[in-house]
XYZ file of C-alpha atoms in Angstrom:
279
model
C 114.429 266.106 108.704
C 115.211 262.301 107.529
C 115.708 261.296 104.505
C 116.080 257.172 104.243
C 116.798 255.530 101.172
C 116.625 252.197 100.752
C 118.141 250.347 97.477
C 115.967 248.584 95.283
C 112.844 250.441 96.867
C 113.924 254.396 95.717
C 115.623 255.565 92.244
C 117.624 257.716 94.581
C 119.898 254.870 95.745
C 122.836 253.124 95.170
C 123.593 249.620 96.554
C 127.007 249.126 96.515
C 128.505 244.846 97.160
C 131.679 243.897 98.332
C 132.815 240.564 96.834
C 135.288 238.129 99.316
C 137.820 236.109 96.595
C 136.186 233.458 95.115
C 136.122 230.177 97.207
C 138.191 227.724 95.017
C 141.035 230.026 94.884
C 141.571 230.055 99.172
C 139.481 226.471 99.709
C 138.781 225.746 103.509
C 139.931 229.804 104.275
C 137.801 232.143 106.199
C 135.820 234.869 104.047
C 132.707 237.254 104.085
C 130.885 239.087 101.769
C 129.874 242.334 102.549
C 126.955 244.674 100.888
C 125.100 247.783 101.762
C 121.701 247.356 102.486
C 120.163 250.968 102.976
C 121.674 254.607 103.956
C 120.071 257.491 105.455
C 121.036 261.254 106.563
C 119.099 263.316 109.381
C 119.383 266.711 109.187
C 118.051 267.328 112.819
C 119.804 266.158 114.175
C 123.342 265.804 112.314
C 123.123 261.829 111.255
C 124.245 259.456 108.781
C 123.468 255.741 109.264
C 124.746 252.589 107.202
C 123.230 249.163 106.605
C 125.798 246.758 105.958
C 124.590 242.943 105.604
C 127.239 239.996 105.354
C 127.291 236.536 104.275
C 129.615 233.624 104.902
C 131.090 232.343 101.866
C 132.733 229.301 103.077
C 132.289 226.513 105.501
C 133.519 228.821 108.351
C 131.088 231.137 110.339
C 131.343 233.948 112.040
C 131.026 234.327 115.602
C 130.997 237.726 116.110
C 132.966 241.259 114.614
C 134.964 243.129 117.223
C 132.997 246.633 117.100
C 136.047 248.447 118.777
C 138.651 247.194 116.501
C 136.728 248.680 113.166
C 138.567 251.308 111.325
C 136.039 253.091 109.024
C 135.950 256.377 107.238
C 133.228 257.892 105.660
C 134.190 260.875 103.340
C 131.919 262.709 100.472
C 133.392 263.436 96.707
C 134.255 266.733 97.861
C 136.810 265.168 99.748
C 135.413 265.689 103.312
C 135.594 263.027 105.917
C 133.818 262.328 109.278
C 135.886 260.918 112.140
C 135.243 256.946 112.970
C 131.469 256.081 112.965
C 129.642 253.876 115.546
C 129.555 250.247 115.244
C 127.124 247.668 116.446
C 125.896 244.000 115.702
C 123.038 242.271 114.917
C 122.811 238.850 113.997
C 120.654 237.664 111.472
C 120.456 234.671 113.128
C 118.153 236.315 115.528
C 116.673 238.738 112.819
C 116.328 236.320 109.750
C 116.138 238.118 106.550
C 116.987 237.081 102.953
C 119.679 234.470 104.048
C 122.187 236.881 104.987
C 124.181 236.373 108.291
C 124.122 239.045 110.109
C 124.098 242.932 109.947
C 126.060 245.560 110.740
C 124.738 248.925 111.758
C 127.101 251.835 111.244
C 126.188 255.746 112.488
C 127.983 259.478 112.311
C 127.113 262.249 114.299
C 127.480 265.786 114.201
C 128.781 265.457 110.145
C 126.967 265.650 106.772
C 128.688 265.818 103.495
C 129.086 268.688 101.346
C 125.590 270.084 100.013
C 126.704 269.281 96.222
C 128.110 266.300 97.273
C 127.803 263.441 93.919
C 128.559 260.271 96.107
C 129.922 259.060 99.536
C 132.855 256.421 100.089
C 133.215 254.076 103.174
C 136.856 252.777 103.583
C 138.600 250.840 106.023
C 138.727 247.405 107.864
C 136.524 245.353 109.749
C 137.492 242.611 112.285
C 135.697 239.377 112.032
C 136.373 235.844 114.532
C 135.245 233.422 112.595
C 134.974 229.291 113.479
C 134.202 226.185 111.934
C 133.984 224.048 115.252
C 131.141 224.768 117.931
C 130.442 222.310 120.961
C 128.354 222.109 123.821
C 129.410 222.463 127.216
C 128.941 220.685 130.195
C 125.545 221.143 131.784
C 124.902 222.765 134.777
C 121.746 222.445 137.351
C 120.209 225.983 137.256
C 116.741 226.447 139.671
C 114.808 228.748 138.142
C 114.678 231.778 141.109
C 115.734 234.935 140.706
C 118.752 235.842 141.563
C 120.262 232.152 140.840
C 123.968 231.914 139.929
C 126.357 228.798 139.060
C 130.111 228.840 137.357
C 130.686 227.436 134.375
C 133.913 226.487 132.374
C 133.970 226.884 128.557
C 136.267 225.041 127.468
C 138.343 226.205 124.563
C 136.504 229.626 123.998
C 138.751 231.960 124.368
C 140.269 233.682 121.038
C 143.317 232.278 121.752
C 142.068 228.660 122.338
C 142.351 228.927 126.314
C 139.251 228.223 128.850
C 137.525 230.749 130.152
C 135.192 230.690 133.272
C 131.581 231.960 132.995
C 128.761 233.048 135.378
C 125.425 232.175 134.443
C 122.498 233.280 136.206
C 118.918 233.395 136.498
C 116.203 236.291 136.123
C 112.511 235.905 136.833
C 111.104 238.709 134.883
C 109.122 241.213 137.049
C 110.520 239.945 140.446
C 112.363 242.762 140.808
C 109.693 245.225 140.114
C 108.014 243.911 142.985
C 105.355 242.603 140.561
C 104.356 238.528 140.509
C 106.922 236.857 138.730
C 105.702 235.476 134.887
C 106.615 232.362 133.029
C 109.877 234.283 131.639
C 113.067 233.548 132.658
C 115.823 235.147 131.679
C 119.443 233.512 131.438
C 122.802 236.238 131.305
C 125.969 234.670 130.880
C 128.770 236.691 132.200
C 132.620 236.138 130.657
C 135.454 238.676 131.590
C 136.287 238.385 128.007
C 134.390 238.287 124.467
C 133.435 234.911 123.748
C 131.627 232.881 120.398
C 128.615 231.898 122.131
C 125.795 230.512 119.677
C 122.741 229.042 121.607
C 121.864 227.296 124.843
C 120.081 224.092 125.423
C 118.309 223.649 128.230
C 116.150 220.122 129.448
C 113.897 219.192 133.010
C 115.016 217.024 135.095
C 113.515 214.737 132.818
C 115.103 214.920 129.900
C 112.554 217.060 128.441
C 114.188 219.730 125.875
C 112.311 223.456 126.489
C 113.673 225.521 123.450
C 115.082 229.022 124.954
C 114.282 231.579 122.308
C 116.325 232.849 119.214
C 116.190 236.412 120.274
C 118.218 237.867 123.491
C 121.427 240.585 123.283
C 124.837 241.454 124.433
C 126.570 244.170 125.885
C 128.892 245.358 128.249
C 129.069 245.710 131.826
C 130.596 248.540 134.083
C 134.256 246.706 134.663
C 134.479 245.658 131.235
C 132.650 242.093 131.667
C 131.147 240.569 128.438
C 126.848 239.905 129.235
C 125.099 237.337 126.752
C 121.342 237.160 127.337
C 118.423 234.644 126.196
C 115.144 233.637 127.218
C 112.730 230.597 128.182
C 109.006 230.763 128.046
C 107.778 228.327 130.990
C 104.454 229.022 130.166
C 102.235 227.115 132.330
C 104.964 224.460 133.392
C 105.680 224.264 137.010
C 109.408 223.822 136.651
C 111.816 224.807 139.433
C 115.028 223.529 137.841
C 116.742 222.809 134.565
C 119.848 221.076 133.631
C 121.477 224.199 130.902
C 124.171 223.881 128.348
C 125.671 226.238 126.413
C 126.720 226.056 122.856
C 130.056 228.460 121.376
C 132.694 228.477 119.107
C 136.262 226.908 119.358
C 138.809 227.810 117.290
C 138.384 230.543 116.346
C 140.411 232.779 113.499
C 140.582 236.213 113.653
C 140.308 238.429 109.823
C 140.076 241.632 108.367
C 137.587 242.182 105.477
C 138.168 245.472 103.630
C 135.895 247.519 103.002
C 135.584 249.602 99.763
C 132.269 250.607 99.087
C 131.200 254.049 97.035
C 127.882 254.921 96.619
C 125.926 257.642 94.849
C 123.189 259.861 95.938
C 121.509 260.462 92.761
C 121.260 256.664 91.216
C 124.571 256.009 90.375
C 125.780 252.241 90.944
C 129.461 251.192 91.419
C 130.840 247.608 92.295
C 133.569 247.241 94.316
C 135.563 243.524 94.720
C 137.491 242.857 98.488
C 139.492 240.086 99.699
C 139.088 239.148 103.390
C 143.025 238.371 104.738
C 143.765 236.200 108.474
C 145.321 238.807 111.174
């Protein structure tokens, strides 16, 4: 059984907001905002899920949150606690919604609080790399057949300002179903570390800019290799190469935003101020 409640939609909710420090009192510093969008619990099986949605609230961005380096704890009023949740990343960027960043998408398994549980807490850090500075690479001559790859240098991308060297290559969806190939190409970029990468631009040979879509993903490959995926629609264009560029952060900071939030299952509210501090 699932039961998913979703604030401002049920009278069973509670939306709880974390606040970053005001601007003018750390001007030019790194900070995020942090508030919980919906909760739900499964029954069958043992679930709990989080919605957390975060904003930038000054002129830096944020590149990414390191997924392995959150500490969270979920615990009930009854004083029970689950061990560390799941963690995973979605960028709002490719999911617009309500101006908010990006999204964060937290899960338990195997734990559900106390029957006459009142409310739930979520404590514990969250590690954000945020930038102010993103540039564009050098481009690259890619030909668009599967199976394509080319090294490229990033200059500057690494969290500790260093270069790092990239593979990108070249998918021709349904070649390797043995199927005909269609007018989408996919483009992975491989980095043996986690990297700030925003968008790619991509032109013909004549100068022609072909917009690679705002949707793609990330994971992480067997051996511990970072893959960063988007996607061109050729249509009915004839192309069989493209000069590619990709954008990504530079320096990049690394913080920890707090997180305090309590939240009530009956229609309690409760408002909970954070600071975001440099690490």
């Amino acid at each position: 059984m699932l039961y998913r409640i979703i604030p401002g939609l049920s009278v069973f909710c509670c939306m709880a907001v974390c606040c970053p420090v005001p601007a003018e009192e750390t001007p030019g510093e790194p900070a995020v905002s942090l508030s919980l969008e919906e909760w739900f619990i499964s029954t069958d099986p043992e679930r709990i899920g989080l919605e957390l949605s975060f904003r930038e609230e000054s002129d830096w961005k944020a590149a990414y949150f390191d997924e392995s380096g959150a500490s969270l704890k979920l615990a009930d009023s009854r004083g029970n606690a689950s061990s560390e949740g799941e963690c995973q990343y979605i960028s709002r960027r490719e999911l617009p919604f309500d101006g908010k960043t990006g999204e964060i998408s937290l899960s338990w398994k195997d734990w559900l609080p106390a029957e006459d549980t009142e409310w739930m807490e979520l404590k514990g850090e969250i590690p954000f790399f945020m930038y102010r500075t993103a540039v564009l690479s050098e481009k690259v001559k890619v030909k668009l057949v599967n199976g394509f790859s080319v090294p490229l240098t990033l200059k500057g991308a690494g969290s500790n300002g260093g270069d790092v060297k990239v593979q990108l290559s070249v998918s021709r969806l349904g070649a390797w179903c043995g199927q005909e190939e269609s007018s989408q190409v996919m483009f992975s970029l491989v980095s043996p570390v986690r990297l700030g990468l925003l968008d790619m631009e991509t032109h013909t040979e004549d100068g022609i800019p072909l917009p690679v879509a705002d949707y793609g993903g990330s994971g992480i490959e067997p051996g511990g290799r970072h893959d960063w995926r988007r996607y061109l629609e050729l249509g009915d264009r004839k192309e069989e190469e493209l000069d590619i560029s990709v954008r990504y952060a530079t320096g990049m900071k690394k913080i920890l935003a707090p997180v305090n939030i309590r939240f009530g299952l009956s229609g309690m509210e409760k408002r909970q101020e954070i600071s975001t501090k440099e690490n």
